[in-house]
mmCIF file of C-alpha atoms in Angstrom:
data_model
loop_
_atom_site.group_PDB
_atom_site.id
_atom_site.type_symbol
_atom_site.label_atom_id
_atom_site.label_comp_id
_atom_site.label_asym_id
_atom_site.label_seq_id
_atom_site.Cartn_x
_atom_site.Cartn_y
_atom_site.Cartn_z
ATOM 1 C CA UNK M 1 -0.029 0.876 -0.088
ATOM 2 C CA UNK M 2 1.266 3.632 -0.586
ATOM 3 C CA UNK M 3 0.463 5.563 3.369
ATOM 4 C CA UNK M 4 -0.121 8.693 3.760
ATOM 5 C CA UNK M 5 1.598 9.833 7.519
ATOM 6 C CA UNK M 6 0.696 12.504 9.399
ATOM 7 C CA UNK M 7 3.997 12.844 11.819
ATOM 8 C CA UNK M 8 6.305 10.730 10.134
ATOM 9 C CA UNK M 9 9.381 12.419 11.579
ATOM 10 C CA UNK M 10 7.945 11.756 15.271
ATOM 11 C CA UNK M 11 9.251 10.000 17.889
ATOM 12 C CA UNK M 12 6.649 6.978 17.160
ATOM 13 C CA UNK M 13 6.555 7.796 13.654
ATOM 14 C CA UNK M 14 9.952 7.816 12.689
ATOM 15 C CA UNK M 15 9.430 4.128 13.821
ATOM 16 C CA UNK M 16 7.228 3.342 11.957
ATOM 17 C CA UNK M 17 7.988 4.865 8.400
ATOM 18 C CA UNK M 18 11.080 2.175 8.670
ATOM 19 C CA UNK M 19 8.411 -0.568 9.616
ATOM 20 C CA UNK M 20 6.462 0.061 6.748
ATOM 21 C CA UNK M 21 8.807 0.003 4.101
ATOM 22 C CA UNK M 22 10.451 -3.420 5.339
ATOM 23 C CA UNK M 23 6.987 -4.967 5.068
ATOM 24 C CA UNK M 24 6.933 -3.972 1.678
ATOM 25 C CA UNK M 25 4.144 -0.791 1.558
ATOM 26 C CA UNK M 26 4.996 2.518 0.318
ATOM 27 C CA UNK M 27 5.218 5.827 2.353
ATOM 28 C CA UNK M 28 4.483 8.800 1.848
ATOM 29 C CA UNK M 29 4.987 11.311 4.701
ATOM 30 C CA UNK M 30 3.796 15.111 5.424
ATOM 31 C CA UNK M 31 6.692 17.765 7.236
ATOM 32 C CA UNK M 32 6.103 20.698 7.747
ATOM 33 C CA UNK M 33 9.977 21.583 7.887
ATOM 34 C CA UNK M 34 12.974 21.656 5.882
ATOM 35 C CA UNK M 35 14.273 18.563 9.356
ATOM 36 C CA UNK M 36 11.709 16.772 9.038
ATOM 37 C CA UNK M 37 11.661 16.718 5.118
ATOM 38 C CA UNK M 38 14.934 15.153 5.855
ATOM 39 C CA UNK M 39 14.335 12.733 8.136
ATOM 40 C CA UNK M 40 11.807 11.362 5.400
ATOM 41 C CA UNK M 41 13.378 11.225 2.921
ATOM 42 C CA UNK M 42 16.235 9.537 4.888
ATOM 43 C CA UNK M 43 14.475 6.365 5.913
ATOM 44 C CA UNK M 44 13.101 5.763 2.202
ATOM 45 C CA UNK M 45 9.503 7.590 2.227
ATOM 46 C CA UNK M 46 8.522 10.456 0.141
ATOM 47 C CA UNK M 47 7.596 13.427 1.526
ATOM 48 C CA UNK M 48 4.513 16.037 1.569
ATOM 49 C CA UNK M 49 5.500 19.904 2.815
ATOM 50 C CA UNK M 50 2.382 20.753 4.935
ATOM 51 C CA UNK M 51 0.809 20.583 8.736
ATOM 52 C CA UNK M 52 -1.844 19.435 10.351
ATOM 53 C CA UNK M 53 -4.244 23.194 9.855
ATOM 54 C CA UNK M 54 -2.965 22.959 6.313
ATOM 55 C CA UNK M 55 -6.203 21.293 5.165
ATOM 56 C CA UNK M 56 -6.197 21.091 1.895
ATOM 57 C CA UNK M 57 -2.810 19.170 1.298
ATOM 58 C CA UNK M 58 -3.876 16.559 4.450
ATOM 59 C CA UNK M 59 -7.082 15.984 1.353
ATOM 60 C CA UNK M 60 -4.880 15.578 -1.413
ATOM 61 C CA UNK M 61 -2.339 13.326 0.121
ATOM 62 C CA UNK M 62 -5.108 11.319 2.137
ATOM 63 C CA UNK M 63 -6.574 11.180 -1.502
ATOM 64 C CA UNK M 64 -3.290 9.679 -3.198
ATOM 65 C CA UNK M 65 -2.728 7.117 -1.239
ATOM 66 C CA UNK M 66 -4.683 3.908 -0.337
ATOM 67 C CA UNK M 67 -3.852 4.569 3.908
ATOM 68 C CA UNK M 68 -3.720 6.862 6.426
ATOM 69 C CA UNK M 69 -1.977 6.993 9.669
ATOM 70 C CA UNK M 70 -2.011 10.182 11.897
ATOM 71 C CA UNK M 71 0.387 9.859 14.139
ATOM 72 C CA UNK M 72 0.611 14.055 14.594
ATOM 73 C CA UNK M 73 -0.524 15.987 17.240
ATOM 74 C CA UNK M 74 0.748 19.580 18.417
ATOM 75 C CA UNK M 75 1.493 18.686 21.532
ATOM 76 C CA UNK M 76 3.973 22.496 21.936
ATOM 77 C CA UNK M 77 0.762 23.685 21.992
ATOM 78 C CA UNK M 78 -1.378 21.091 24.274
ATOM 79 C CA UNK M 79 1.911 21.116 26.601
ATOM 80 C CA UNK M 80 1.759 24.748 27.315
ATOM 81 C CA UNK M 81 -1.150 25.281 28.058
ATOM 82 C CA UNK M 82 -3.949 25.402 24.551
ATOM 83 C CA UNK M 83 -4.638 21.797 24.549
ATOM 84 C CA UNK M 84 -8.752 22.257 23.220
ATOM 85 C CA UNK M 85 -7.184 24.374 20.380
ATOM 86 C CA UNK M 86 -4.879 21.085 19.704
ATOM 87 C CA UNK M 87 -7.638 19.549 19.856
ATOM 88 C CA UNK M 88 -9.947 20.533 17.721
ATOM 89 C CA UNK M 89 -6.577 20.710 15.062
ATOM 90 C CA UNK M 90 -6.792 17.154 15.261
ATOM 91 C CA UNK M 91 -10.301 17.088 14.790
ATOM 92 C CA UNK M 92 -10.903 19.632 11.320
ATOM 93 C CA UNK M 93 -7.796 17.363 10.270
ATOM 94 C CA UNK M 94 -9.730 13.864 11.076
ATOM 95 C CA UNK M 95 -12.763 16.166 9.203
ATOM 96 C CA UNK M 96 -10.594 15.996 6.312
ATOM 97 C CA UNK M 97 -8.662 13.017 5.726
ATOM 98 C CA UNK M 98 -12.859 11.537 6.529
ATOM 99 C CA UNK M 99 -13.885 13.825 3.507
ATOM 100 C CA UNK M 100 -11.387 12.184 1.082
ATOM 101 C CA UNK M 101 -11.797 8.238 2.821
ATOM 102 C CA UNK M 102 -15.471 7.727 3.028
ATOM 103 C CA UNK M 103 -16.640 4.863 0.629
ATOM 104 C CA UNK M 104 -12.974 3.708 -0.683
ATOM 105 C CA UNK M 105 -12.798 1.372 2.328
ATOM 106 C CA UNK M 106 -9.586 2.071 3.189
ATOM 107 C CA UNK M 107 -7.447 2.387 6.813
ATOM 108 C CA UNK M 108 -8.089 5.408 8.268
ATOM 109 C CA UNK M 109 -5.751 4.184 11.540
ATOM 110 C CA UNK M 110 -5.896 7.046 14.370
ATOM 111 C CA UNK M 111 -3.092 7.758 17.275
ATOM 112 C CA UNK M 112 -5.127 8.492 20.730
ATOM 113 C CA UNK M 113 -4.043 8.095 24.807
ATOM 114 C CA UNK M 114 -5.110 5.191 26.897
ATOM 115 C CA UNK M 115 -4.634 7.053 30.678
ATOM 116 C CA UNK M 116 -7.299 8.342 32.872
ATOM 117 C CA UNK M 117 -9.587 5.290 30.910
ATOM 118 C CA UNK M 118 -10.476 3.114 33.482
ATOM 119 C CA UNK M 119 -9.689 4.550 36.680
ATOM 120 C CA UNK M 120 -8.542 2.406 39.540
ATOM 121 C CA UNK M 121 -9.075 -0.580 36.976
ATOM 122 C CA UNK M 122 -7.682 -2.328 33.767
ATOM 123 C CA UNK M 123 -9.132 -0.635 31.312
ATOM 124 C CA UNK M 124 -9.662 -3.128 27.806
ATOM 125 C CA UNK M 125 -10.220 -2.085 24.428
ATOM 126 C CA UNK M 126 -14.648 -1.905 24.898
ATOM 127 C CA UNK M 127 -14.000 1.152 27.078
ATOM 128 C CA UNK M 128 -14.776 4.479 25.678
ATOM 129 C CA UNK M 129 -13.722 7.601 26.656
ATOM 130 C CA UNK M 130 -16.536 9.979 28.762
ATOM 131 C CA UNK M 131 -17.409 13.864 26.606
ATOM 132 C CA UNK M 132 -17.661 15.536 29.764
ATOM 133 C CA UNK M 133 -17.339 19.048 27.782
ATOM 134 C CA UNK M 134 -13.558 19.329 28.878
ATOM 135 C CA UNK M 135 -10.974 20.270 26.913
ATOM 136 C CA UNK M 136 -9.128 16.982 28.156
ATOM 137 C CA UNK M 137 -12.155 15.006 26.775
ATOM 138 C CA UNK M 138 -12.255 16.432 23.266
ATOM 139 C CA UNK M 139 -9.409 14.312 21.781
ATOM 140 C CA UNK M 140 -11.260 11.276 22.211
ATOM 141 C CA UNK M 141 -14.427 12.522 21.059
ATOM 142 C CA UNK M 142 -12.571 13.070 17.999
ATOM 143 C CA UNK M 143 -11.084 9.165 18.138
ATOM 144 C CA UNK M 144 -15.654 8.454 18.589
ATOM 145 C CA UNK M 145 -16.076 9.863 15.041
ATOM 146 C CA UNK M 146 -13.100 8.518 13.822
ATOM 147 C CA UNK M 147 -14.954 4.880 14.824
ATOM 148 C CA UNK M 148 -18.116 6.302 13.597
ATOM 149 C CA UNK M 149 -16.909 6.576 9.537
ATOM 150 C CA UNK M 150 -17.030 2.844 9.785
ATOM 151 C CA UNK M 151 -20.006 3.554 8.631
ATOM 152 C CA UNK M 152 -19.310 5.852 5.535
ATOM 153 C CA UNK M 153 -17.047 2.904 4.228
ATOM 154 C CA UNK M 154 -13.762 4.073 6.280
ATOM 155 C CA UNK M 155 -11.443 1.091 7.677
ATOM 156 C CA UNK M 156 -11.370 3.031 10.321
ATOM 157 C CA UNK M 157 -9.529 1.674 14.178
ATOM 158 C CA UNK M 158 -7.682 3.763 16.899
ATOM 159 C CA UNK M 159 -5.075 2.516 18.089
ATOM 160 C CA UNK M 160 -4.171 3.675 21.813
ATOM 161 C CA UNK M 161 -1.092 5.097 22.569
ATOM 162 C CA UNK M 162 0.662 3.738 26.296
ATOM 163 C CA UNK M 163 1.366 7.308 27.690
ATOM 164 C CA UNK M 164 5.376 6.253 27.832
ATOM 165 C CA UNK M 165 6.088 4.487 24.876
ATOM 166 C CA UNK M 166 9.399 3.845 25.947
ATOM 167 C CA UNK M 167 13.141 3.682 24.189
ATOM 168 C CA UNK M 168 16.573 4.994 23.844
ATOM 169 C CA UNK M 169 15.755 9.012 22.744
ATOM 170 C CA UNK M 170 13.170 9.430 24.417
ATOM 171 C CA UNK M 171 11.969 12.865 25.694
ATOM 172 C CA UNK M 172 8.468 11.843 26.852
ATOM 173 C CA UNK M 173 7.197 11.103 30.506
ATOM 174 C CA UNK M 174 10.059 9.413 31.752
ATOM 175 C CA UNK M 175 13.227 11.944 31.494
ATOM 176 C CA UNK M 176 10.404 13.804 32.537
ATOM 177 C CA UNK M 177 10.804 12.195 35.661
ATOM 178 C CA UNK M 178 14.477 11.595 35.473
ATOM 179 C CA UNK M 179 14.660 15.604 35.509
ATOM 180 C CA UNK M 180 12.542 16.355 38.060
ATOM 181 C CA UNK M 181 14.742 14.193 40.104
ATOM 182 C CA UNK M 182 17.815 15.289 39.243
ATOM 183 C CA UNK M 183 16.199 19.286 40.190
ATOM 184 C CA UNK M 184 14.677 17.538 43.363
ATOM 185 C CA UNK M 185 17.626 15.922 44.780
ATOM 186 C CA UNK M 186 15.241 12.529 44.507
ATOM 187 C CA UNK M 187 12.574 10.313 43.208
ATOM 188 C CA UNK M 188 9.641 10.814 43.951
ATOM 189 C CA UNK M 189 6.409 8.635 43.564
ATOM 190 C CA UNK M 190 2.464 9.991 45.145
ATOM 191 C CA UNK M 191 1.129 8.662 47.518
ATOM 192 C CA UNK M 192 2.319 5.021 48.732
ATOM 193 C CA UNK M 193 3.208 4.948 44.648
ATOM 194 C CA UNK M 194 0.748 1.631 44.241
ATOM 195 C CA UNK M 195 -0.160 3.711 40.624
ATOM 196 C CA UNK M 196 0.175 1.681 37.841
ATOM 197 C CA UNK M 197 1.279 3.118 34.622
ATOM 198 C CA UNK M 198 1.241 1.681 31.117
ATOM 199 C CA UNK M 199 4.028 1.558 28.412
ATOM 200 C CA UNK M 200 4.460 0.237 25.343
ATOM 201 C CA UNK M 201 8.509 0.252 23.713
ATOM 202 C CA UNK M 202 8.233 2.314 20.570
ATOM 203 C CA UNK M 203 9.155 -0.069 18.403
ATOM 204 C CA UNK M 204 6.718 -2.666 19.093
ATOM 205 C CA UNK M 205 3.659 0.676 19.270
ATOM 206 C CA UNK M 206 6.242 1.280 14.966
ATOM 207 C CA UNK M 207 4.945 -1.901 14.647
ATOM 208 C CA UNK M 208 0.792 -2.413 16.029
ATOM 209 C CA UNK M 209 0.264 0.808 13.691
ATOM 210 C CA UNK M 210 1.346 -0.902 10.153
ATOM 211 C CA UNK M 211 -1.180 -4.106 11.778
ATOM 212 C CA UNK M 212 -3.911 -1.871 11.940
ATOM 213 C CA UNK M 213 -2.965 -0.136 8.658
ATOM 214 C CA UNK M 214 -2.472 -3.781 6.956
ATOM 215 C CA UNK M 215 -5.855 -5.579 8.768
ATOM 216 C CA UNK M 216 -7.327 -3.729 11.227
ATOM 217 C CA UNK M 217 -11.215 -3.993 11.004
ATOM 218 C CA UNK M 218 -13.869 -1.130 10.318
ATOM 219 C CA UNK M 219 -14.453 -0.069 13.306
ATOM 220 C CA UNK M 220 -12.684 -0.937 16.797
ATOM 221 C CA UNK M 221 -9.996 -0.080 19.450
ATOM 222 C CA UNK M 222 -6.627 -1.005 19.268
ATOM 223 C CA UNK M 223 -3.937 -0.549 22.943
ATOM 224 C CA UNK M 224 -0.398 -0.569 22.152
ATOM 225 C CA UNK M 225 0.015 -1.248 25.814
ATOM 226 C CA UNK M 226 3.308 -3.748 26.518
ATOM 227 C CA UNK M 227 3.419 -3.630 29.970
ATOM 228 C CA UNK M 228 -0.300 -2.996 31.499
ATOM 229 C CA UNK M 229 0.898 -1.300 34.208
ATOM 230 C CA UNK M 230 4.162 -0.659 35.521
ATOM 231 C CA UNK M 231 4.157 0.927 39.793
ATOM 232 C CA UNK M 232 5.407 4.412 39.444
ATOM 233 C CA UNK M 233 7.446 3.258 43.117
ATOM 234 C CA UNK M 234 9.163 0.987 40.665
ATOM 235 C CA UNK M 235 9.620 3.774 38.497
ATOM 236 C CA UNK M 236 10.768 5.645 41.336
ATOM 237 C CA UNK M 237 13.264 3.015 42.512
ATOM 238 C CA UNK M 238 14.377 2.763 39.117
ATOM 239 C CA UNK M 239 15.555 6.533 39.454
ATOM 240 C CA UNK M 240 17.122 6.470 42.313
ATOM 241 C CA UNK M 241 19.171 3.691 41.880
ATOM 242 C CA UNK M 242 20.896 5.109 38.299
ATOM 243 C CA UNK M 243 21.219 8.548 39.735
ATOM 244 C CA UNK M 244 21.719 7.862 43.204
ATOM 245 C CA UNK M 245 19.853 9.331 45.067
ATOM 246 C CA UNK M 246 17.513 8.833 47.885
ATOM 247 C CA UNK M 247 13.627 7.267 47.197
ATOM 248 C CA UNK M 248 10.983 9.203 49.021
ATOM 249 C CA UNK M 249 6.801 9.206 48.505
ATOM 250 C CA UNK M 250 5.496 12.925 47.810
ATOM 251 C CA UNK M 251 1.680 13.787 49.090
ATOM 252 C CA UNK M 252 -0.788 13.528 47.563
ATOM 253 C CA UNK M 253 -1.615 17.272 47.355
ATOM 254 C CA UNK M 254 1.553 18.027 47.165
ATOM 255 C CA UNK M 255 2.664 16.398 43.519
ATOM 256 C CA UNK M 256 1.420 19.048 41.578
ATOM 257 C CA UNK M 257 3.917 20.980 42.641
ATOM 258 C CA UNK M 258 6.402 19.039 42.819
ATOM 259 C CA UNK M 259 5.604 17.139 39.353
ATOM 260 C CA UNK M 260 4.420 19.969 37.387
ATOM 261 C CA UNK M 261 2.215 19.603 34.431
ATOM 262 C CA UNK M 262 3.019 15.383 35.698
ATOM 263 C CA UNK M 263 1.243 15.390 38.941
ATOM 264 C CA UNK M 264 -2.724 14.946 37.490
ATOM 265 C CA UNK M 265 -1.205 12.258 35.621
ATOM 266 C CA UNK M 266 1.357 10.183 38.224
ATOM 267 C CA UNK M 267 -1.326 10.350 40.083
ATOM 268 C CA UNK M 268 -4.296 8.333 38.488
ATOM 269 C CA UNK M 269 -3.758 4.724 39.196
ATOM 270 C CA UNK M 270 -4.591 3.277 35.082
ATOM 271 C CA UNK M 271 -3.027 -0.150 33.946
ATOM 272 C CA UNK M 272 -4.746 -1.356 29.836
ATOM 273 C CA UNK M 273 -5.011 -4.733 29.370
ATOM 274 C CA UNK M 274 -4.120 -5.969 25.024
ATOM 275 C CA UNK M 275 -5.640 -9.065 25.256
ATOM 276 C CA UNK M 276 -8.519 -8.231 22.200
ATOM 277 C CA UNK M 277 -5.409 -6.296 20.224
ATOM 278 C CA UNK M 278 -3.868 -9.006 19.783
ATOM 279 C CA UNK M 279 -6.327 -11.534 19.418
ATOM 280 C CA UNK M 280 -7.812 -8.748 17.146
ATOM 281 C CA UNK M 281 -4.394 -9.320 14.625
ATOM 282 C CA UNK M 282 -1.562 -10.840 16.243
ATOM 283 C CA UNK M 283 0.829 -8.328 17.848
ATOM 284 C CA UNK M 284 2.815 -9.172 19.844
ATOM 285 C CA UNK M 285 5.193 -7.489 21.651
ATOM 286 C CA UNK M 286 8.960 -8.519 22.008
ATOM 287 C CA UNK M 287 11.489 -5.860 23.133
ATOM 288 C CA UNK M 288 11.858 -4.516 26.751
ATOM 289 C CA UNK M 289 10.090 -3.945 28.761
ATOM 290 C CA UNK M 290 9.942 0.024 31.024
ATOM 291 C CA UNK M 291 11.699 -0.906 33.707
ATOM 292 C CA UNK M 292 13.941 -3.360 31.797
ATOM 293 C CA UNK M 293 14.450 -1.056 29.321
ATOM 294 C CA UNK M 294 15.935 1.575 32.011
ATOM 295 C CA UNK M 295 17.250 0.195 33.386
ATOM 296 C CA UNK M 296 20.162 -0.306 29.722
ATOM 297 C CA UNK M 297 21.318 3.226 31.408
ATOM 298 C CA UNK M 298 19.708 5.702 28.121
ATOM 299 C CA UNK M 299 18.331 7.836 30.270
ATOM 300 C CA UNK M 300 20.759 8.389 32.112
ATOM 301 C CA UNK M 301 22.675 10.036 30.714
ATOM 302 C CA UNK M 302 23.912 13.594 30.704
#
C-alpha cells in the first residue's frame, strides 16, 4: 500500500516509517520543516510539505494514498496550556481525512491515548472515553468520530498508545521524571506509589500501527500496551538507583507542585489490557518492558 503518515518524523512516526517500508509499503510523510523532510527522506519515504493545519494538503495526500496513519498532534501547544486548541486542530484534520476517504474502504488509523480510560481498574479496548465537555475529553470525542467512519465506508481504527512509549532517545514522561529527580535531589512517587502506568516500547508501537493499517477491521480499537501497569514506585526506584539519590513519597496534595504537569497523571491508577488487540491483529510485543529498558541506562546519560 501507499500510506500517508502524519507525524512521520516524530517519536513513534520515525519508527513506523521503516516498519512500513520493511513490510513492503510505500510511505508518504507529512513534513512541516526542512529537518522533518530530511528525516523522512533519509528513512526512505516520500515527502509532502505542510502541517496538520493545511487541510487541502491533507485531503489531497489522503486521496492519493491507499491509507492514512494519523500520528501528528500539536503537543507543543497542548503541553503549554492550549490543549483545546491542539484537540480542535486534530478534529479538523480528521474531518479532512474523512472527506477524502469516505466510501473507499481504505484504512484510516488514528493515534490516541489510553491513560485515564478507566481509572482504578484495567481498561480494555471496549472501554470508551466519556465526554464531559472539557478540553481533555475532546481527543476522545475525535476518536469516537473516527470509529464512526466505519459507517461511511472507511476501514477506521484507533490505536490508543500507552502514556510512555519508551526507548533510547525518549524525551517524554520518563525523561521528565528523571529531570525532576535530578532537580529535586530525590526520586519521588505520589502517595504509596502503587498507581499503575501502562507502557510500550516505541518499536512495538510502530509495529502495531502497521498491523492496524494492514488488517484492523473497520471500527476497531487497539491498545499499544505491553506493560499493563508498572507501579510508579518501581519506576522511582530505578531512577533513584541510577541517579544515586533517595527515593521517597510525595503527598498527593503536593504532587502538582513537585512534578509540575506530571503530577495529576502520576496520581492516576490507569492500567490497560492488550488482550483483545493481540487476538484481533496478532500483535505480540517483543522488545524490553519499561523497567528493563530504563535499567539499560540511556535515560540517565547527560
